[in-house]
């Protein structure tokens, strides 16, 4: 049973860089995508981006200019860096495994399961 | 970008009720649509993937239907543990979630 454990700084000042890491335990690291998703307090979910074991990334266009996701396959870890944070980046940040099935022999449908427990990151001066 | 709109934003129901909620995509996403349940203080949990496929371990009272732009999540008989917020998510282009439907006790 795969488990995701995440860690990183929970309090940042404006303009600093958010850094979080997610460790994958008990399962394969290949054949999946590895995702970051966030949720501002009291609001909905926003997908940030993903990486696979080969290091290929795919980012939310709205965040792409500030986001870097990296992977360390030797440790089964993947990381999120979000630079130039503001109060609007205050959120619970989740890591999640992306799985897929091919539909109609076409592209894959990607869904998220399981998820990490989440890390609250607060940006405040 | 593909916009996902869920309705209603909240609903009140009683134990045993049949509950339906909808998710509409701004363009055709075939069946690239997934549903999640989130309880306060917890991470979301996958319920349905590819519009209608029940995730392993999820009770059979949950079902999903729809294709192209209109999708429905149904709870056939609402149980106490089902009071939560439900999100749809598309993966046809990038990944995006709806804003959620909160189910509470009438």
PDB file of C-alpha atoms in Angstrom:
ATOM      1  CA  UNK A   1       0.000   0.000   0.000  1.00  0.00           C
ATOM      2  CA  UNK A   2       1.723   3.160  -1.164  1.00  0.00           C
ATOM      3  CA  UNK A   3       1.934   6.062   1.263  1.00  0.00           C
ATOM      4  CA  UNK A   4       2.895   9.650   0.597  1.00  0.00           C
ATOM      5  CA  UNK A   5       4.560  11.693   3.318  1.00  0.00           C
ATOM      6  CA  UNK A   6       5.256  15.356   2.774  1.00  0.00           C
ATOM      7  CA  UNK A   7       7.294  17.969   4.565  1.00  0.00           C
ATOM      8  CA  UNK A   8       8.565  21.520   4.223  1.00  0.00           C
ATOM      9  CA  UNK A   9       8.437  24.993   5.700  1.00  0.00           C
ATOM     10  CA  UNK A  10       5.035  26.172   6.818  1.00  0.00           C
ATOM     11  CA  UNK A  11       5.604  29.915   7.210  1.00  0.00           C
ATOM     12  CA  UNK A  12       7.068  32.176   4.571  1.00  0.00           C
ATOM     13  CA  UNK A  13       7.435  35.875   3.982  1.00  0.00           C
ATOM     14  CA  UNK A  14       6.326  37.515   0.737  1.00  0.00           C
ATOM     15  CA  UNK A  15       8.810  37.102  -2.129  1.00  0.00           C
ATOM     16  CA  UNK A  16      10.386  33.972  -0.595  1.00  0.00           C
ATOM     17  CA  UNK A  17      10.404  30.540  -2.235  1.00  0.00           C
ATOM     18  CA  UNK A  18       8.078  27.784  -1.092  1.00  0.00           C
ATOM     19  CA  UNK A  19       9.762  24.382  -0.954  1.00  0.00           C
ATOM     20  CA  UNK A  20       8.032  21.107  -0.192  1.00  0.00           C
ATOM     21  CA  UNK A  21       9.052  17.481  -0.632  1.00  0.00           C
ATOM     22  CA  UNK A  22       6.940  14.349  -0.865  1.00  0.00           C
ATOM     23  CA  UNK A  23       8.279  10.883  -0.161  1.00  0.00           C
ATOM     24  CA  UNK A  24       6.729   7.817  -1.771  1.00  0.00           C
ATOM     25  CA  UNK A  25       6.836   4.681   0.342  1.00  0.00           C
ATOM     26  CA  UNK A  26       5.708   1.152  -0.353  1.00  0.00           C
ATOM     27  CA  UNK A  27       5.048   1.294  -4.044  1.00  0.00           C
ATOM     28  CA  UNK A  28       6.464   1.696  -7.506  1.00  0.00           C
ATOM     29  CA  UNK A  29       7.738   5.095  -8.520  1.00  0.00           C
ATOM     30  CA  UNK A  30       7.536   4.512 -12.250  1.00  0.00           C
ATOM     31  CA  UNK A  31       4.335   4.207 -14.310  1.00  0.00           C
ATOM     32  CA  UNK A  32       2.717   7.095 -12.425  1.00  0.00           C
ATOM     33  CA  UNK A  33       2.749  10.853 -12.376  1.00  0.00           C
ATOM     34  CA  UNK A  34       3.569  12.712  -9.181  1.00  0.00           C
ATOM     35  CA  UNK A  35       1.498  15.771  -8.520  1.00  0.00           C
ATOM     36  CA  UNK A  36       1.160  18.856  -6.383  1.00  0.00           C
ATOM     37  CA  UNK A  37      -2.287  20.295  -5.657  1.00  0.00           C
ATOM     38  CA  UNK A  38      -3.206  23.146  -3.351  1.00  0.00           C
ATOM     39  CA  UNK A  39      -6.265  24.396  -1.528  1.00  0.00           C
ATOM     40  CA  UNK A  40      -6.539  27.928  -0.079  1.00  0.00           C
ATOM     41  CA  UNK A  41      -8.364  28.041   3.256  1.00  0.00           C
ATOM     42  CA  UNK A  42     -12.081  27.528   2.725  1.00  0.00           C
ATOM     43  CA  UNK A  43     -11.709  27.276  -1.051  1.00  0.00           C
ATOM     44  CA  UNK A  44     -11.454  24.667  -3.769  1.00  0.00           C
ATOM     45  CA  UNK A  45      -8.634  22.607  -5.232  1.00  0.00           C
ATOM     46  CA  UNK A  46      -6.064  23.847  -7.724  1.00  0.00           C
ATOM     47  CA  UNK A  47      -3.716  21.542  -9.607  1.00  0.00           C
ATOM     48  CA  UNK A  48      -0.163  22.930  -9.642  1.00  0.00           C
ATOM     49  CA  UNK A  49       1.695  20.420 -11.789  1.00  0.00           C
ATOM     50  CA  UNK A  50       3.186  16.970 -12.181  1.00  0.00           C
ATOM     51  CA  UNK A  51       6.390  15.086 -12.882  1.00  0.00           C
ATOM     52  CA  UNK A  52       7.115  11.509 -13.899  1.00  0.00           C
ATOM     53  CA  UNK A  53      10.040   9.275 -13.009  1.00  0.00           C
ATOM     54  CA  UNK A  54      11.900  10.386 -16.130  1.00  0.00           C
ATOM     55  CA  UNK A  55      11.697  14.006 -15.004  1.00  0.00           C
ATOM     56  CA  UNK A  56       9.157  15.174 -17.574  1.00  0.00           C
ATOM     57  CA  UNK A  57       6.983  17.933 -16.167  1.00  0.00           C
ATOM     58  CA  UNK A  58       3.573  19.427 -16.905  1.00  0.00           C
ATOM     59  CA  UNK A  59       2.492  22.595 -15.144  1.00  0.00           C
ATOM     60  CA  UNK A  60      -0.704  24.543 -14.666  1.00  0.00           C
ATOM     61  CA  UNK A  61      -0.336  27.390 -17.173  1.00  0.00           C
ATOM     62  CA  UNK A  62      -1.476  29.905 -14.557  1.00  0.00           C
ATOM     63  CA  UNK A  63       1.472  29.029 -12.276  1.00  0.00           C
ATOM     64  CA  UNK A  64       4.062  27.840 -14.770  1.00  0.00           C
ATOM     65  CA  UNK A  65       6.264  30.936 -14.571  1.00  0.00           C
ATOM     66  CA  UNK A  66       6.875  30.423 -10.821  1.00  0.00           C
ATOM     67  CA  UNK A  67       6.817  26.632 -10.423  1.00  0.00           C
ATOM     68  CA  UNK A  68       9.499  23.987 -10.564  1.00  0.00           C
ATOM     69  CA  UNK A  69       8.818  20.339  -9.779  1.00  0.00           C
ATOM     70  CA  UNK A  70      11.768  17.989  -9.527  1.00  0.00           C
ATOM     71  CA  UNK A  71      12.274  14.309  -8.777  1.00  0.00           C
ATOM     72  CA  UNK A  72      14.916  12.239  -7.003  1.00  0.00           C
ATOM     73  CA  UNK A  73      14.337   8.660  -8.115  1.00  0.00           C
ATOM     74  CA  UNK A  74      17.139   7.348  -5.867  1.00  0.00           C
ATOM     75  CA  UNK A  75      15.076   8.385  -2.845  1.00  0.00           C
ATOM     76  CA  UNK A  76      11.570   8.093  -4.349  1.00  0.00           C
ATOM     77  CA  UNK A  77      11.016  11.762  -3.556  1.00  0.00           C
ATOM     78  CA  UNK A  78       9.619  14.612  -5.579  1.00  0.00           C
ATOM     79  CA  UNK A  79       9.684  18.288  -4.713  1.00  0.00           C
ATOM     80  CA  UNK A  80       7.855  21.540  -5.355  1.00  0.00           C
ATOM     81  CA  UNK A  81       9.429  24.967  -5.551  1.00  0.00           C
ATOM     82  CA  UNK A  82       7.182  28.014  -5.953  1.00  0.00           C
ATOM     83  CA  UNK A  83       9.026  31.305  -6.082  1.00  0.00           C
ATOM     84  CA  UNK A  84       8.019  34.878  -5.342  1.00  0.00           C
ATOM     85  CA  UNK A  85       5.178  33.863  -3.047  1.00  0.00           C
ATOM     86  CA  UNK A  86       2.466  36.255  -1.928  1.00  0.00           C
ATOM     87  CA  UNK A  87      -0.426  35.981   0.503  1.00  0.00           C
ATOM     88  CA  UNK A  88      -2.468  34.514  -2.348  1.00  0.00           C
ATOM     89  CA  UNK A  89      -0.247  31.410  -2.196  1.00  0.00           C
ATOM     90  CA  UNK A  90      -1.367  30.648   1.357  1.00  0.00           C
ATOM     91  CA  UNK A  91      -2.917  27.203   1.134  1.00  0.00           C
ATOM     92  CA  UNK A  92      -2.782  23.578   2.144  1.00  0.00           C
ATOM     93  CA  UNK A  93      -0.442  21.902  -0.330  1.00  0.00           C
ATOM     94  CA  UNK A  94      -1.015  18.243  -1.153  1.00  0.00           C
ATOM     95  CA  UNK A  95       1.116  15.767  -3.007  1.00  0.00           C
ATOM     96  CA  UNK A  96      -0.711  13.011  -4.861  1.00  0.00           C
ATOM     97  CA  UNK A  97       0.006  10.085  -7.131  1.00  0.00           C
ATOM     98  CA  UNK A  98      -1.462  10.271 -10.607  1.00  0.00           C
ATOM     99  CA  UNK A  99      -2.767   7.076 -12.168  1.00  0.00           C
ATOM    100  CA  UNK A 100      -4.242   6.673 -15.604  1.00  0.00           C
ATOM    101  CA  UNK A 101      -6.337   4.557 -17.894  1.00  0.00           C
ATOM    102  CA  UNK A 102      -6.557   4.847 -21.642  1.00  0.00           C
ATOM    103  CA  UNK A 103     -10.011   5.766 -22.909  1.00  0.00           C
ATOM    104  CA  UNK A 104     -11.230   4.768 -26.357  1.00  0.00           C
ATOM    105  CA  UNK A 105      -7.646   3.870 -27.256  1.00  0.00           C
ATOM    106  CA  UNK A 106      -6.812   7.568 -27.113  1.00  0.00           C
ATOM    107  CA  UNK A 107      -5.123   9.676 -24.515  1.00  0.00           C
ATOM    108  CA  UNK A 108      -5.096   8.754 -20.866  1.00  0.00           C
ATOM    109  CA  UNK A 109      -7.475   9.869 -18.168  1.00  0.00           C
ATOM    110  CA  UNK A 110      -5.410  10.910 -15.156  1.00  0.00           C
ATOM    111  CA  UNK A 111      -6.765  10.780 -11.606  1.00  0.00           C
ATOM    112  CA  UNK A 112      -5.247  11.319  -8.161  1.00  0.00           C
ATOM    113  CA  UNK A 113      -4.972   8.547  -5.595  1.00  0.00           C
ATOM    114  CA  UNK A 114      -3.607   8.408  -2.946  1.00  0.00           C
ATOM    115  CA  UNK A 115      -2.915  11.841  -1.508  1.00  0.00           C
ATOM    116  CA  UNK A 116      -0.540  13.055   1.147  1.00  0.00           C
ATOM    117  CA  UNK A 117      -1.983  14.519   4.327  1.00  0.00           C
ATOM    118  CA  UNK A 118      -1.298  18.091   3.265  1.00  0.00           C
ATOM    119  CA  UNK A 119       0.953  20.868   4.524  1.00  0.00           C
ATOM    120  CA  UNK A 120      -0.400  24.271   5.455  1.00  0.00           C
ATOM    121  CA  UNK A 121       1.837  26.979   4.050  1.00  0.00           C
ATOM    122  CA  UNK A 122       1.162  30.496   5.257  1.00  0.00           C
ATOM    123  CA  UNK A 123       2.651  33.550   3.566  1.00  0.00           C
ATOM    124  CA  UNK A 124       2.686  36.549   5.858  1.00  0.00           C
ATOM    125  CA  UNK A 125       4.913  39.512   6.573  1.00  0.00           C
TER     126      UNK A 125
ATOM    127  CA  UNK B   1      -8.454  26.413 -20.511  1.00  0.00           C
ATOM    128  CA  UNK B   2     -11.311  24.085 -19.624  1.00  0.00           C
ATOM    129  CA  UNK B   3     -13.621  25.415 -16.913  1.00  0.00           C
ATOM    130  CA  UNK B   4     -15.487  23.022 -14.646  1.00  0.00           C
ATOM    131  CA  UNK B   5     -18.723  24.223 -13.059  1.00  0.00           C
ATOM    132  CA  UNK B   6     -20.435  22.236 -10.333  1.00  0.00           C
ATOM    133  CA  UNK B   7     -24.018  22.656  -9.221  1.00  0.00           C
ATOM    134  CA  UNK B   8     -25.443  23.192  -6.780  1.00  0.00           C
ATOM    135  CA  UNK B   9     -22.668  24.711  -4.685  1.00  0.00           C
ATOM    136  CA  UNK B  10     -24.368  23.219  -1.647  1.00  0.00           C
ATOM    137  CA  UNK B  11     -27.325  21.002  -0.885  1.00  0.00           C
ATOM    138  CA  UNK B  12     -29.106  19.774   2.197  1.00  0.00           C
ATOM    139  CA  UNK B  13     -30.335  16.209   2.416  1.00  0.00           C
ATOM    140  CA  UNK B  14     -31.503  13.587   4.881  1.00  0.00           C
ATOM    141  CA  UNK B  15     -30.179  10.139   5.637  1.00  0.00           C
ATOM    142  CA  UNK B  16     -31.474   7.729   3.027  1.00  0.00           C
ATOM    143  CA  UNK B  17     -32.074  10.388   0.375  1.00  0.00           C
ATOM    144  CA  UNK B  18     -30.983   9.956  -3.198  1.00  0.00           C
ATOM    145  CA  UNK B  19     -28.575  12.781  -3.987  1.00  0.00           C
ATOM    146  CA  UNK B  20     -27.518  14.040  -7.393  1.00  0.00           C
ATOM    147  CA  UNK B  21     -24.952  16.684  -8.191  1.00  0.00           C
ATOM    148  CA  UNK B  22     -23.693  17.819 -11.543  1.00  0.00           C
ATOM    149  CA  UNK B  23     -20.460  18.939 -13.154  1.00  0.00           C
ATOM    150  CA  UNK B  24     -20.379  20.777 -16.465  1.00  0.00           C
ATOM    151  CA  UNK B  25     -17.290  21.231 -18.622  1.00  0.00           C
ATOM    152  CA  UNK B  26     -16.798  24.283 -20.817  1.00  0.00           C
ATOM    153  CA  UNK B  27     -15.938  22.024 -23.739  1.00  0.00           C
ATOM    154  CA  UNK B  28     -16.169  18.359 -24.705  1.00  0.00           C
ATOM    155  CA  UNK B  29     -13.978  16.250 -22.408  1.00  0.00           C
ATOM    156  CA  UNK B  30     -15.355  12.852 -23.495  1.00  0.00           C
ATOM    157  CA  UNK B  31     -15.219  10.855 -20.237  1.00  0.00           C
ATOM    158  CA  UNK B  32     -11.988  12.336 -18.827  1.00  0.00           C
ATOM    159  CA  UNK B  33     -13.760  13.155 -15.583  1.00  0.00           C
ATOM    160  CA  UNK B  34     -13.124  12.060 -12.002  1.00  0.00           C
ATOM    161  CA  UNK B  35     -14.936  12.610  -8.694  1.00  0.00           C
ATOM    162  CA  UNK B  36     -13.522  13.089  -5.176  1.00  0.00           C
ATOM    163  CA  UNK B  37     -14.940  13.356  -1.691  1.00  0.00           C
ATOM    164  CA  UNK B  38     -13.335  15.627   0.889  1.00  0.00           C
ATOM    165  CA  UNK B  39     -14.177  15.809   4.571  1.00  0.00           C
ATOM    166  CA  UNK B  40     -13.029  18.725   6.773  1.00  0.00           C
ATOM    167  CA  UNK B  41      -9.358  18.510   7.683  1.00  0.00           C
ATOM    168  CA  UNK B  42      -8.730  15.583   5.348  1.00  0.00           C
ATOM    169  CA  UNK B  43      -7.234  15.091   1.921  1.00  0.00           C
ATOM    170  CA  UNK B  44      -9.628  14.356  -0.929  1.00  0.00           C
ATOM    171  CA  UNK B  45     -10.489  10.732  -1.648  1.00  0.00           C
ATOM    172  CA  UNK B  46     -11.043   9.325  -5.143  1.00  0.00           C
ATOM    173  CA  UNK B  47     -14.560   7.957  -5.694  1.00  0.00           C
ATOM    174  CA  UNK B  48     -15.106   7.658  -9.444  1.00  0.00           C
ATOM    175  CA  UNK B  49     -12.704   7.794 -12.390  1.00  0.00           C
ATOM    176  CA  UNK B  50     -13.335   7.969 -16.121  1.00  0.00           C
ATOM    177  CA  UNK B  51     -16.830   9.318 -15.420  1.00  0.00           C
ATOM    178  CA  UNK B  52     -18.387   6.049 -14.290  1.00  0.00           C
ATOM    179  CA  UNK B  53     -15.782   3.628 -12.934  1.00  0.00           C
ATOM    180  CA  UNK B  54     -16.010   3.009  -9.201  1.00  0.00           C
ATOM    181  CA  UNK B  55     -12.689   3.133  -7.377  1.00  0.00           C
ATOM    182  CA  UNK B  56     -11.848  -0.016  -5.457  1.00  0.00           C
ATOM    183  CA  UNK B  57     -13.175   0.054  -1.902  1.00  0.00           C
ATOM    184  CA  UNK B  58     -15.755   2.782  -2.562  1.00  0.00           C
ATOM    185  CA  UNK B  59     -19.325   1.818  -1.598  1.00  0.00           C
ATOM    186  CA  UNK B  60     -21.615   0.927  -4.476  1.00  0.00           C
ATOM    187  CA  UNK B  61     -24.127   3.629  -3.455  1.00  0.00           C
ATOM    188  CA  UNK B  62     -21.831   6.035  -5.307  1.00  0.00           C
ATOM    189  CA  UNK B  63     -22.155   6.132  -9.070  1.00  0.00           C
ATOM    190  CA  UNK B  64     -21.125   8.433 -11.875  1.00  0.00           C
ATOM    191  CA  UNK B  65     -22.552   9.057 -15.304  1.00  0.00           C
ATOM    192  CA  UNK B  66     -22.274  11.393 -18.233  1.00  0.00           C
ATOM    193  CA  UNK B  67     -19.993  12.253 -21.129  1.00  0.00           C
ATOM    194  CA  UNK B  68     -18.807  15.170 -23.230  1.00  0.00           C
ATOM    195  CA  UNK B  69     -19.843  18.222 -21.176  1.00  0.00           C
ATOM    196  CA  UNK B  70     -22.379  17.013 -18.596  1.00  0.00           C
ATOM    197  CA  UNK B  71     -21.677  14.663 -15.716  1.00  0.00           C
ATOM    198  CA  UNK B  72     -23.536  13.509 -12.617  1.00  0.00           C
ATOM    199  CA  UNK B  73     -22.462  12.018  -9.314  1.00  0.00           C
ATOM    200  CA  UNK B  74     -25.244  10.108  -7.552  1.00  0.00           C
ATOM    201  CA  UNK B  75     -25.430   8.826  -4.004  1.00  0.00           C
ATOM    202  CA  UNK B  76     -28.277   6.337  -4.034  1.00  0.00           C
ATOM    203  CA  UNK B  77     -28.974   6.361  -0.291  1.00  0.00           C
ATOM    204  CA  UNK B  78     -27.161   9.017   1.713  1.00  0.00           C
ATOM    205  CA  UNK B  79     -25.327   7.748   4.778  1.00  0.00           C
ATOM    206  CA  UNK B  80     -24.011   9.760   7.755  1.00  0.00           C
ATOM    207  CA  UNK B  81     -20.421   9.391   6.561  1.00  0.00           C
ATOM    208  CA  UNK B  82     -21.308  10.933   3.182  1.00  0.00           C
ATOM    209  CA  UNK B  83     -21.664  14.496   4.470  1.00  0.00           C
ATOM    210  CA  UNK B  84     -18.706  16.128   2.764  1.00  0.00           C
ATOM    211  CA  UNK B  85     -17.683  18.279  -0.177  1.00  0.00           C
ATOM    212  CA  UNK B  86     -17.483  16.651  -3.596  1.00  0.00           C
ATOM    213  CA  UNK B  87     -15.217  17.787  -6.412  1.00  0.00           C
ATOM    214  CA  UNK B  88     -15.074  16.874 -10.061  1.00  0.00           C
ATOM    215  CA  UNK B  89     -11.773  16.982 -11.981  1.00  0.00           C
ATOM    216  CA  UNK B  90     -11.033  16.836 -15.697  1.00  0.00           C
ATOM    217  CA  UNK B  91      -7.864  15.544 -17.301  1.00  0.00           C
ATOM    218  CA  UNK B  92      -8.663  16.148 -20.963  1.00  0.00           C
ATOM    219  CA  UNK B  93      -6.464  19.241 -21.057  1.00  0.00           C
ATOM    220  CA  UNK B  94      -4.089  19.766 -18.150  1.00  0.00           C
ATOM    221  CA  UNK B  95      -5.964  19.045 -14.932  1.00  0.00           C
ATOM    222  CA  UNK B  96      -8.667  21.200 -13.356  1.00  0.00           C
ATOM    223  CA  UNK B  97     -11.197  20.871 -10.578  1.00  0.00           C
ATOM    224  CA  UNK B  98     -14.695  22.164 -10.155  1.00  0.00           C
ATOM    225  CA  UNK B  99     -15.422  24.461  -7.234  1.00  0.00           C
ATOM    226  CA  UNK B 100     -17.168  21.734  -5.225  1.00  0.00           C
ATOM    227  CA  UNK B 101     -20.611  20.761  -3.958  1.00  0.00           C
ATOM    228  CA  UNK B 102     -21.055  20.653  -0.191  1.00  0.00           C
ATOM    229  CA  UNK B 103     -23.562  18.122   1.132  1.00  0.00           C
ATOM    230  CA  UNK B 104     -24.928  18.794   4.601  1.00  0.00           C
ATOM    231  CA  UNK B 105     -27.716  17.595   6.849  1.00  0.00           C
ATOM    232  CA  UNK B 106     -31.195  18.940   6.267  1.00  0.00           C
TER     233      UNK B 106
END
